Amino acid sequence: MDPRELGEFGLIEAIRRRAGRRHPQWRVAIGDDAAVLTPRSGEELVFTTDALVEDVHFRWRTTDARLLGHKALAVNLSDVGAMGARPLGFLLTLGLPANVGGERLDAFFSGLLALARASHCPLVGGDITRSREFIASVTAIGAVTRGRALLRSGARAGDRLFVTGELGGAAAGLLLLERGRVTTAAESALARRQTAPRPPFAVGARLVHLRLAHAAIDVSDGLAQDLGHVLRESGVGARVELEKLPLARGLTRAAARLRVDPLALALGGGEDYELLFAAPRASPSAAVLTRRLQCRVTEIGAVTARHRLVFTRAGRAVEPDVRGFQHFKAPPRDSEK
Ligand code: ADP
Ligand code: MG
């Protein structure tokens, strides 16, 4: 898919062929002035957008184009899922430098469209523009039963707090990649958490279907910060038991090698794209939720009426250094340049 050979319209035609033509609920997809969606009655639509910009969010020197395509959609699926919605489709705006290679673009679309198929979230339109840096901006659309979206503002005092999957892996993976220290299989797995996130994007819709949650958010900026958003929007506080946090497999050992605190990575590292949710006191146990949601779930604490976020260890309040690790979320540095 070399833009210099194909030109804009040839490139759109190539994208259209690769994206497929017939998609449920889309009466018109790529090829007209705009895409046409037929909504189901009783559903509300959710919209979200997230862009990946060269030299801001990634550098080609350390980035595989296939993984970049995957990630461009994955981060949007995570947001759709965190609303309790199922994905319906997405638009893609590409900013292409004059010298972007055909192979690189091919690989980008391989990763992007593989995830699109796996998540039943087709590419239904977009735009292409020349630009100095490579830009991939995805706008995803989802649907949720009317009135049932999982908002940040829905948590209530007495709710229990649950999180899917594992925490801290993506931040450890980023550090390992930056320091060129990916050697063991466990370290490669952590690096993949960073480069190829697999958000449990279907879990939010299952929570809605089973009426199991009051509020949800995807953990993209670190558990401490994202939980903070829920507490602020809901006007409540929370107690989180540090020993219960599901640390990513291999995290403790990798953190020791990196000389960082694994808890700080789990609380402040970000980009884990797991789902954090508040559920009523009478909810099933984490083991039962794990089975019903088809995804590992861990109970990590509870929502409180006091407007404070308190971390405890063995029942005692402690103050983990979370803010000290905010720099993990800074744009990539090119120290070897
Ligand atoms: P317009 O001039 O109306 O903006 P374009 O030539 O930009 O039309 O796009 C023609 C069609 O191709 C539209 O259906 C548009 O959604 C689709 N399209 C353009 N760029 C992309 C892209 N990067 N990915 C998917 N579809 C695209
Ligand atoms: Mg256009």
mmCIF file of C-alpha atoms and ligand atoms in Angstrom:
data_model
loop_
_atom_site.group_PDB
_atom_site.id
_atom_site.type_symbol
_atom_site.label_atom_id
_atom_site.label_comp_id
_atom_site.label_asym_id
_atom_site.label_seq_id
_atom_site.Cartn_x
_atom_site.Cartn_y
_atom_site.Cartn_z
ATOM 1 C CA MET A 1 0.000 0.000 0.000
ATOM 2 C CA ASP A 2 2.447 2.652 -1.180
ATOM 3 C CA PRO A 3 0.670 6.047 -1.161
ATOM 4 C CA ARG A 4 3.112 7.399 -3.754
ATOM 5 C CA GLU A 5 2.110 4.676 -6.213
ATOM 6 C CA LEU A 6 -1.590 4.512 -5.345
ATOM 7 C CA GLY A 7 -2.447 8.177 -4.817
ATOM 8 C CA GLU A 8 -5.185 9.162 -2.348
ATOM 9 C CA PHE A 9 -8.068 7.454 -4.140
ATOM 10 C CA GLY A 10 -6.088 4.291 -4.853
ATOM 11 C CA LEU A 11 -5.143 4.133 -1.210
ATOM 12 C CA ILE A 12 -8.773 4.556 -0.086
ATOM 13 C CA GLU A 13 -9.778 1.778 -2.508
ATOM 14 C CA ALA A 14 -7.089 -0.494 -1.049
ATOM 15 C CA ILE A 15 -8.273 0.285 2.492
ATOM 16 C CA ARG A 16 -11.860 -0.349 1.446
ATOM 17 C CA ARG A 17 -10.981 -3.782 0.041
ATOM 18 C CA ARG A 18 -9.103 -4.738 3.183
ATOM 19 C CA ALA A 19 -11.802 -3.428 5.530
ATOM 20 C CA GLY A 20 -14.554 -5.550 3.913
ATOM 21 C CA ARG A 21 -17.907 -4.268 2.742
ATOM 22 C CA ARG A 22 -20.798 -5.831 4.584
ATOM 23 C CA HIS A 23 -21.111 -5.113 8.262
ATOM 24 C CA PRO A 24 -24.187 -5.630 10.451
ATOM 25 C CA GLN A 25 -25.873 -2.349 11.404
ATOM 26 C CA TRP A 26 -23.915 -0.336 8.787
ATOM 27 C CA ARG A 27 -26.072 0.421 5.766
ATOM 28 C CA VAL A 28 -23.220 2.376 4.163
ATOM 29 C CA ALA A 29 -19.548 2.110 5.081
ATOM 30 C CA ILE A 30 -16.434 3.308 3.199
ATOM 31 C CA GLY A 31 -17.120 4.818 -0.210
ATOM 32 C CA ASP A 32 -19.834 7.431 0.237
ATOM 33 C CA ASP A 33 -19.678 10.946 1.681
ATOM 34 C CA ALA A 34 -20.381 9.518 5.115
ATOM 35 C CA ALA A 35 -21.136 6.178 6.764
ATOM 36 C CA VAL A 36 -24.718 5.259 7.700
ATOM 37 C CA LEU A 37 -25.516 3.337 10.870
ATOM 38 C CA THR A 38 -28.895 1.781 11.629
ATOM 39 C CA PRO A 39 -29.275 1.901 15.412
ATOM 40 C CA ARG A 40 -31.226 -0.749 17.303
ATOM 41 C CA SER A 41 -34.197 0.550 19.191
ATOM 42 C CA GLY A 42 -33.668 0.836 22.915
ATOM 43 C CA GLU A 43 -29.965 1.569 22.566
ATOM 44 C CA GLU A 44 -27.846 4.673 23.057
ATOM 45 C CA LEU A 45 -24.689 5.364 21.044
ATOM 46 C CA VAL A 46 -21.321 6.192 22.589
ATOM 47 C CA PHE A 47 -18.473 7.968 20.797
ATOM 48 C CA THR A 48 -14.819 8.236 21.693
ATOM 49 C CA THR A 49 -11.616 9.240 19.950
ATOM 50 C CA ASP A 50 -7.916 8.794 20.613
ATOM 51 C CA ALA A 51 -4.935 9.673 18.426
ATOM 52 C CA LEU A 52 -1.407 8.272 18.196
ATOM 53 C CA VAL A 53 1.096 10.856 16.950
ATOM 54 C CA GLU A 54 4.667 10.086 15.858
ATOM 55 C CA ASP A 55 7.270 11.513 18.274
ATOM 56 C CA VAL A 56 4.555 12.268 20.839
ATOM 57 C CA HIS A 57 3.110 8.813 21.551
ATOM 58 C CA PHE A 58 5.639 6.587 19.790
ATOM 59 C CA ARG A 59 8.871 6.601 17.775
ATOM 60 C CA TRP A 60 9.370 4.438 14.719
ATOM 61 C CA ARG A 61 12.856 3.507 15.954
ATOM 62 C CA THR A 62 11.256 1.434 18.714
ATOM 63 C CA THR A 63 7.816 0.721 17.225
ATOM 64 C CA ASP A 64 6.497 -2.140 15.101
ATOM 65 C CA ALA A 65 3.888 -0.790 12.639
ATOM 66 C CA ARG A 66 1.633 -3.849 13.149
ATOM 67 C CA LEU A 67 1.538 -3.293 16.884
ATOM 68 C CA LEU A 68 0.879 0.401 16.354
ATOM 69 C CA GLY A 69 -2.188 -0.421 14.230
ATOM 70 C CA HIS A 70 -3.398 -2.802 16.925
ATOM 71 C CA LYS A 71 -2.868 -0.228 19.665
ATOM 72 C CA ALA A 72 -4.604 2.606 17.766
ATOM 73 C CA LEU A 73 -7.843 0.611 17.880
ATOM 74 C CA ALA A 74 -7.244 -1.153 21.221
ATOM 75 C CA VAL A 75 -7.146 2.062 23.251
ATOM 76 C CA ASN A 76 -10.468 3.134 21.723
ATOM 77 C CA LEU A 77 -12.088 -0.263 22.321
ATOM 78 C CA SER A 78 -11.019 0.107 25.923
ATOM 79 C CA ASP A 79 -12.938 3.389 26.249
ATOM 80 C CA VAL A 80 -16.038 2.009 24.517
ATOM 81 C CA GLY A 81 -15.978 -1.048 26.804
ATOM 82 C CA ALA A 82 -15.508 1.096 29.895
ATOM 83 C CA MET A 83 -18.872 2.723 29.127
ATOM 84 C CA GLY A 84 -20.469 -0.709 29.166
ATOM 85 C CA ALA A 85 -20.966 -0.524 25.411
ATOM 86 C CA ARG A 86 -20.232 -3.016 22.649
ATOM 87 C CA PRO A 87 -18.212 -1.650 19.736
ATOM 88 C CA LEU A 88 -20.067 -1.020 16.449
ATOM 89 C CA GLY A 89 -17.355 0.394 14.210
ATOM 90 C CA PHE A 90 -14.681 3.048 13.843
ATOM 91 C CA LEU A 91 -13.416 5.877 11.647
ATOM 92 C CA LEU A 92 -9.718 6.380 10.949
ATOM 93 C CA THR A 93 -7.978 9.661 10.128
ATOM 94 C CA LEU A 94 -4.458 9.126 8.873
ATOM 95 C CA GLY A 95 -1.771 11.813 8.648
ATOM 96 C CA LEU A 96 0.887 10.473 6.317
ATOM 97 C CA PRO A 97 4.392 11.904 5.779
ATOM 98 C CA ALA A 98 5.402 12.035 2.106
ATOM 99 C CA ASN A 99 7.942 9.263 2.608
ATOM 100 C CA VAL A 100 5.834 6.769 4.564
ATOM 101 C CA GLY A 101 6.682 3.323 3.196
ATOM 102 C CA GLY A 102 4.110 0.990 1.637
ATOM 103 C CA GLU A 103 5.328 -1.905 3.778
ATOM 104 C CA ARG A 104 4.941 0.082 6.950
ATOM 105 C CA LEU A 105 1.401 1.094 5.993
ATOM 106 C CA ASP A 106 0.575 -2.527 5.104
ATOM 107 C CA ALA A 107 1.783 -3.696 8.490
ATOM 108 C CA PHE A 108 -0.154 -0.927 10.251
ATOM 109 C CA PHE A 109 -3.388 -2.062 8.576
ATOM 110 C CA SER A 110 -2.655 -5.734 9.322
ATOM 111 C CA GLY A 111 -2.543 -5.025 13.048
ATOM 112 C CA LEU A 112 -5.462 -2.601 12.939
ATOM 113 C CA LEU A 113 -7.815 -4.793 10.901
ATOM 114 C CA ALA A 114 -6.930 -8.029 12.718
ATOM 115 C CA LEU A 115 -8.181 -6.457 15.934
ATOM 116 C CA ALA A 116 -11.168 -4.955 14.062
ATOM 117 C CA ARG A 117 -12.216 -8.454 12.999
ATOM 118 C CA ALA A 118 -11.561 -10.007 16.388
ATOM 119 C CA SER A 119 -13.667 -7.343 18.108
ATOM 120 C CA HIS A 120 -16.412 -7.172 15.436
ATOM 121 C CA CYS A 121 -15.673 -3.469 15.126
ATOM 122 C CA PRO A 122 -15.294 -2.673 11.406
ATOM 123 C CA LEU A 123 -13.528 0.283 9.790
ATOM 124 C CA VAL A 124 -16.368 2.271 8.188
ATOM 125 C CA GLY A 125 -14.747 5.523 7.069
ATOM 126 C CA GLY A 126 -12.119 8.137 7.667
ATOM 127 C CA ASP A 127 -9.853 10.652 6.038
ATOM 128 C CA ILE A 128 -6.313 10.866 4.740
ATOM 129 C CA THR A 129 -4.122 13.932 4.819
ATOM 130 C CA ARG A 130 -0.468 14.708 4.208
ATOM 131 C CA SER A 131 1.335 15.606 7.418
ATOM 132 C CA ARG A 132 4.854 16.001 8.771
ATOM 133 C CA GLU A 133 4.476 13.230 11.345
ATOM 134 C CA PHE A 134 2.588 9.958 11.075
ATOM 135 C CA ILE A 135 -0.792 10.344 12.806
ATOM 136 C CA ALA A 136 -3.453 7.690 13.351
ATOM 137 C CA SER A 137 -6.610 9.076 14.902
ATOM 138 C CA VAL A 138 -9.361 6.555 15.598
ATOM 139 C CA THR A 139 -12.954 7.481 16.432
ATOM 140 C CA ALA A 140 -14.898 4.497 17.749
ATOM 141 C CA ILE A 141 -18.662 4.141 18.073
ATOM 142 C CA GLY A 142 -20.445 1.768 20.435
ATOM 143 C CA ALA A 143 -23.937 0.937 21.632
ATOM 144 C CA VAL A 144 -25.370 0.340 25.081
ATOM 145 C CA THR A 145 -28.880 -0.311 26.399
ATOM 146 C CA ARG A 146 -30.596 3.023 26.992
ATOM 147 C CA GLY A 147 -29.863 4.484 30.417
ATOM 148 C CA ARG A 148 -27.446 1.717 31.383
ATOM 149 C CA ALA A 149 -24.045 3.145 30.392
ATOM 150 C CA LEU A 150 -21.423 2.685 33.133
ATOM 151 C CA LEU A 151 -20.568 6.244 34.125
ATOM 152 C CA ARG A 152 -17.720 7.475 36.303
ATOM 153 C CA SER A 153 -20.338 9.195 38.418
ATOM 154 C CA GLY A 154 -22.264 6.078 39.471
ATOM 155 C CA ALA A 155 -20.231 4.806 42.452
ATOM 156 C CA ARG A 156 -21.961 4.838 45.862
ATOM 157 C CA ALA A 157 -20.662 4.518 49.415
ATOM 158 C CA GLY A 158 -20.650 0.841 50.369
ATOM 159 C CA ASP A 159 -19.897 -0.372 46.803
ATOM 160 C CA ARG A 160 -17.119 -2.899 46.379
ATOM 161 C CA LEU A 161 -14.224 -2.159 44.029
ATOM 162 C CA PHE A 162 -13.054 -4.706 41.478
ATOM 163 C CA VAL A 163 -10.400 -4.659 38.770
ATOM 164 C CA THR A 164 -9.894 -7.018 35.815
ATOM 165 C CA GLY A 165 -6.623 -8.680 34.836
ATOM 166 C CA GLU A 166 -3.258 -7.509 36.169
ATOM 167 C CA LEU A 167 -1.714 -4.145 36.986
ATOM 168 C CA GLY A 168 1.709 -2.584 36.469
ATOM 169 C CA GLY A 169 2.741 -4.786 33.549
ATOM 170 C CA ALA A 170 2.572 -2.105 30.866
ATOM 171 C CA ALA A 171 4.638 0.389 32.880
ATOM 172 C CA ALA A 172 7.270 -2.243 33.655
ATOM 173 C CA GLY A 173 7.281 -3.207 29.970
ATOM 174 C CA LEU A 174 7.884 0.401 28.937
ATOM 175 C CA LEU A 175 10.837 0.731 31.332
ATOM 176 C CA LEU A 176 12.299 -2.565 30.176
ATOM 177 C CA LEU A 177 12.008 -1.473 26.539
ATOM 178 C CA GLU A 178 13.480 1.968 27.213
ATOM 179 C CA ARG A 179 16.428 0.469 29.034
ATOM 180 C CA GLY A 180 16.931 -2.273 26.453
ATOM 181 C CA ARG A 181 16.546 -5.014 29.031
ATOM 182 C CA VAL A 182 14.026 -7.387 27.517
ATOM 183 C CA THR A 183 15.759 -10.764 27.744
ATOM 184 C CA THR A 184 13.631 -13.368 29.531
ATOM 185 C CA ALA A 185 10.230 -14.715 28.461
ATOM 186 C CA ALA A 186 8.609 -12.981 31.453
ATOM 187 C CA GLU A 187 10.148 -9.655 30.387
ATOM 188 C CA SER A 188 8.906 -10.123 26.822
ATOM 189 C CA ALA A 189 5.411 -10.693 28.206
ATOM 190 C CA LEU A 190 5.648 -7.410 30.150
ATOM 191 C CA ALA A 191 6.897 -5.588 27.055
ATOM 192 C CA ARG A 192 3.888 -6.913 25.127
ATOM 193 C CA ARG A 193 1.589 -5.476 27.772
ATOM 194 C CA GLN A 194 3.009 -2.112 26.688
ATOM 195 C CA THR A 195 3.218 -2.595 22.920
ATOM 196 C CA ALA A 196 0.144 -4.783 22.327
ATOM 197 C CA PRO A 197 -2.449 -4.042 25.018
ATOM 198 C CA ARG A 198 -5.439 -6.413 25.076
ATOM 199 C CA PRO A 199 -8.179 -4.508 26.879
ATOM 200 C CA PRO A 200 -11.023 -6.712 28.119
ATOM 201 C CA PHE A 201 -13.336 -4.593 25.984
ATOM 202 C CA ALA A 202 -16.286 -7.018 26.156
ATOM 203 C CA VAL A 203 -16.416 -7.087 29.955
ATOM 204 C CA GLY A 204 -18.160 -3.708 30.313
ATOM 205 C CA ALA A 205 -21.065 -4.854 28.136
ATOM 206 C CA ARG A 206 -21.303 -8.082 30.158
ATOM 207 C CA LEU A 207 -21.457 -6.024 33.360
ATOM 208 C CA VAL A 208 -24.340 -4.026 31.887
ATOM 209 C CA HIS A 209 -26.111 -7.140 30.667
ATOM 210 C CA LEU A 210 -25.831 -8.807 34.083
ATOM 211 C CA ARG A 211 -26.596 -5.523 35.897
ATOM 212 C CA LEU A 212 -23.505 -6.003 38.022
ATOM 213 C CA ALA A 213 -21.915 -2.549 38.250
ATOM 214 C CA HIS A 214 -22.702 1.024 39.288
ATOM 215 C CA ALA A 215 -19.652 2.683 37.688
ATOM 216 C CA ALA A 216 -16.601 1.824 35.604
ATOM 217 C CA ILE A 217 -13.456 3.334 34.093
ATOM 218 C CA ASP A 218 -10.605 1.872 32.088
ATOM 219 C CA VAL A 219 -7.239 2.014 33.822
ATOM 220 C CA SER A 220 -5.212 4.022 31.302
ATOM 221 C CA ASP A 221 -3.423 6.519 33.571
ATOM 222 C CA GLY A 222 -2.736 4.266 36.553
ATOM 223 C CA LEU A 223 -5.160 2.873 39.106
ATOM 224 C CA ALA A 224 -4.679 5.693 41.624
ATOM 225 C CA GLN A 225 -5.446 8.448 39.135
ATOM 226 C CA ASP A 226 -8.294 6.647 37.368
ATOM 227 C CA LEU A 227 -9.946 5.633 40.617
ATOM 228 C CA GLY A 228 -9.577 9.278 41.629
ATOM 229 C CA HIS A 229 -11.662 10.276 38.588
ATOM 230 C CA VAL A 230 -14.462 7.917 39.632
ATOM 231 C CA LEU A 231 -14.404 9.164 43.225
ATOM 232 C CA ARG A 232 -14.482 12.816 42.192
ATOM 233 C CA GLU A 233 -17.308 12.325 39.697
ATOM 234 C CA SER A 234 -19.280 10.229 42.194
ATOM 235 C CA GLY A 235 -18.639 12.470 45.211
ATOM 236 C CA VAL A 236 -17.333 9.590 47.327
ATOM 237 C CA GLY A 237 -14.031 8.179 48.646
ATOM 238 C CA ALA A 238 -12.440 4.732 48.743
ATOM 239 C CA ARG A 239 -10.221 2.366 50.656
ATOM 240 C CA VAL A 240 -7.846 0.207 48.566
ATOM 241 C CA GLU A 241 -6.038 -2.734 50.174
ATOM 242 C CA LEU A 242 -2.559 -2.765 48.647
ATOM 243 C CA GLU A 243 -1.904 -6.453 49.320
ATOM 244 C CA LYS A 244 -4.905 -7.325 47.183
ATOM 245 C CA LEU A 245 -3.734 -5.575 44.002
ATOM 246 C CA PRO A 246 -3.266 -8.108 41.193
ATOM 247 C CA LEU A 247 0.361 -7.368 40.280
ATOM 248 C CA ALA A 248 1.301 -8.451 36.773
ATOM 249 C CA ARG A 249 3.085 -11.781 36.527
ATOM 250 C CA GLY A 250 6.840 -11.173 36.597
ATOM 251 C CA LEU A 251 6.369 -7.601 37.821
ATOM 252 C CA THR A 252 8.057 -8.016 41.211
ATOM 253 C CA ARG A 253 11.187 -9.523 39.700
ATOM 254 C CA ALA A 254 11.339 -7.014 36.819
ATOM 255 C CA ALA A 255 10.842 -4.098 39.222
ATOM 256 C CA ALA A 256 13.721 -5.348 41.368
ATOM 257 C CA ARG A 257 15.977 -5.440 38.293
ATOM 258 C CA LEU A 258 14.792 -1.948 37.330
ATOM 259 C CA ARG A 259 15.183 -0.720 40.927
ATOM 260 C CA VAL A 260 11.648 0.624 41.100
ATOM 261 C CA ASP A 261 8.778 -0.099 43.465
ATOM 262 C CA PRO A 262 6.368 -2.609 41.850
ATOM 263 C CA LEU A 263 3.449 -1.060 43.739
ATOM 264 C CA ALA A 264 4.227 2.339 42.291
ATOM 265 C CA LEU A 265 4.098 0.817 38.814
ATOM 266 C CA ALA A 266 0.801 -0.890 39.592
ATOM 267 C CA LEU A 267 -0.748 2.280 41.047
ATOM 268 C CA GLY A 268 0.793 5.003 38.907
ATOM 269 C CA GLY A 269 2.239 3.430 35.784
ATOM 270 C CA GLY A 270 -0.719 3.495 33.450
ATOM 271 C CA GLU A 271 -1.534 1.941 30.077
ATOM 272 C CA ASP A 272 -2.724 -1.339 31.589
ATOM 273 C CA TYR A 273 -6.163 -0.832 29.969
ATOM 274 C CA GLU A 274 -7.854 -3.032 32.557
ATOM 275 C CA LEU A 275 -11.389 -2.267 33.762
ATOM 276 C CA LEU A 276 -11.981 -0.852 37.237
ATOM 277 C CA PHE A 277 -15.580 -1.029 38.451
ATOM 278 C CA ALA A 278 -17.704 -0.354 41.489
ATOM 279 C CA ALA A 279 -20.407 -2.905 42.246
ATOM 280 C CA PRO A 280 -23.120 -3.032 44.908
ATOM 281 C CA ARG A 281 -22.314 -4.504 48.308
ATOM 282 C CA ALA A 282 -24.449 -7.593 47.581
ATOM 283 C CA SER A 283 -22.403 -8.467 44.471
ATOM 284 C CA PRO A 284 -21.059 -11.969 43.892
ATOM 285 C CA SER A 285 -17.488 -12.756 44.958
ATOM 286 C CA ALA A 286 -14.521 -12.062 42.676
ATOM 287 C CA ALA A 287 -14.345 -15.791 41.889
ATOM 288 C CA VAL A 288 -17.952 -15.836 40.714
ATOM 289 C CA LEU A 289 -17.473 -12.602 38.767
ATOM 290 C CA THR A 290 -14.388 -14.088 37.111
ATOM 291 C CA ARG A 291 -16.531 -16.932 35.818
ATOM 292 C CA ARG A 292 -19.498 -14.822 34.770
ATOM 293 C CA LEU A 293 -17.424 -12.115 33.094
ATOM 294 C CA GLN A 294 -15.028 -14.627 31.511
ATOM 295 C CA CYS A 295 -12.102 -12.576 32.712
ATOM 296 C CA ARG A 296 -9.950 -12.579 35.855
ATOM 297 C CA VAL A 297 -11.483 -10.225 38.447
ATOM 298 C CA THR A 298 -9.960 -9.152 41.767
ATOM 299 C CA GLU A 299 -11.650 -7.300 44.622
ATOM 300 C CA ILE A 300 -9.314 -4.512 45.763
ATOM 301 C CA GLY A 301 -11.317 -2.423 48.243
ATOM 302 C CA ALA A 302 -14.507 -0.500 48.819
ATOM 303 C CA VAL A 303 -16.159 2.862 48.219
ATOM 304 C CA THR A 304 -16.549 5.048 51.311
ATOM 305 C CA ALA A 305 -18.615 8.115 52.146
ATOM 306 C CA ARG A 306 -15.537 10.132 53.218
ATOM 307 C CA HIS A 307 -14.141 12.064 50.250
ATOM 308 C CA ARG A 308 -10.690 10.519 50.506
ATOM 309 C CA LEU A 309 -8.690 7.813 48.765
ATOM 310 C CA VAL A 310 -6.974 5.741 51.451
ATOM 311 C CA PHE A 311 -4.501 2.923 50.804
ATOM 312 C CA THR A 312 -4.087 0.282 53.489
ATOM 313 C CA ARG A 313 -1.650 -2.522 54.202
ATOM 314 C CA ALA A 314 -2.616 -5.106 56.837
ATOM 315 C CA GLY A 315 -5.499 -2.840 57.786
ATOM 316 C CA ARG A 316 -3.279 0.236 58.417
ATOM 317 C CA ALA A 317 -3.364 3.393 56.283
ATOM 318 C CA VAL A 318 -0.152 3.913 54.277
ATOM 319 C CA GLU A 319 0.958 6.473 51.671
ATOM 320 C CA PRO A 320 2.493 4.833 48.625
ATOM 321 C CA ASP A 321 4.561 7.105 46.389
ATOM 322 C CA VAL A 322 2.283 7.318 43.392
ATOM 323 C CA ARG A 323 3.029 10.772 42.052
ATOM 324 C CA GLY A 324 6.745 10.015 41.891
ATOM 325 C CA PHE A 325 5.977 7.736 38.970
ATOM 326 C CA GLN A 326 3.940 10.125 36.872
ATOM 327 C CA HIS A 327 6.945 10.569 34.581
ATOM 328 C CA PHE A 328 6.352 7.093 33.191
ATOM 329 C CA LYS A 329 3.541 8.669 31.239
ATOM 330 C CA ALA A 330 5.745 11.349 29.666
ATOM 331 C CA PRO A 331 6.268 11.211 25.889
ATOM 332 C CA PRO A 332 9.028 8.798 24.845
ATOM 333 C CA ARG A 333 12.507 10.215 25.232
ATOM 334 C CA ASP A 334 15.039 9.540 22.545
ATOM 335 C CA SER A 335 18.125 9.417 24.710
ATOM 336 C CA GLU A 336 20.100 7.427 22.142
ATOM 337 C CA LYS A 337 19.523 9.991 19.412
HETATM 338 P P1 ADP B 1 -14.578 13.382 1.078
HETATM 339 O O1 ADP B 1 -13.938 14.161 -0.017
HETATM 340 O O2 ADP B 1 -16.065 13.346 1.038
HETATM 341 O O3 ADP B 1 -14.006 13.713 2.436
HETATM 342 P P2 ADP B 1 -12.774 11.205 0.868
HETATM 343 O O4 ADP B 1 -12.204 11.131 -0.510
HETATM 344 O O5 ADP B 1 -11.955 11.769 1.937
HETATM 345 O O6 ADP B 1 -14.192 11.860 0.764
HETATM 346 O O7 ADP B 1 -13.201 9.735 1.329
HETATM 347 C C1 ADP B 1 -13.939 8.891 0.464
HETATM 348 C C2 ADP B 1 -14.421 7.720 1.268
HETATM 349 O O8 ADP B 1 -13.333 6.993 1.777
HETATM 350 C C3 ADP B 1 -15.281 8.111 2.474
HETATM 351 O O9 ADP B 1 -16.300 7.125 2.614
HETATM 352 C C4 ADP B 1 -14.332 8.048 3.617
HETATM 353 O O10 ADP B 1 -14.984 7.754 4.842
HETATM 354 C C5 ADP B 1 -13.408 6.916 3.185
HETATM 355 N N1 ADP B 1 -12.062 7.073 3.738
HETATM 356 C C6 ADP B 1 -11.173 8.079 3.527
HETATM 357 N N2 ADP B 1 -10.046 7.902 4.222
HETATM 358 C C7 ADP B 1 -10.212 6.759 4.924
HETATM 359 C C8 ADP B 1 -9.416 6.046 5.867
HETATM 360 N N3 ADP B 1 -8.209 6.470 6.262
HETATM 361 N N4 ADP B 1 -9.909 4.895 6.374
HETATM 362 C C9 ADP B 1 -11.137 4.469 6.025
HETATM 363 N N5 ADP B 1 -11.936 5.078 5.142
HETATM 364 C C10 ADP B 1 -11.490 6.221 4.607
HETATM 365 MG MG MG B 2 -11.962 13.487 3.089
#
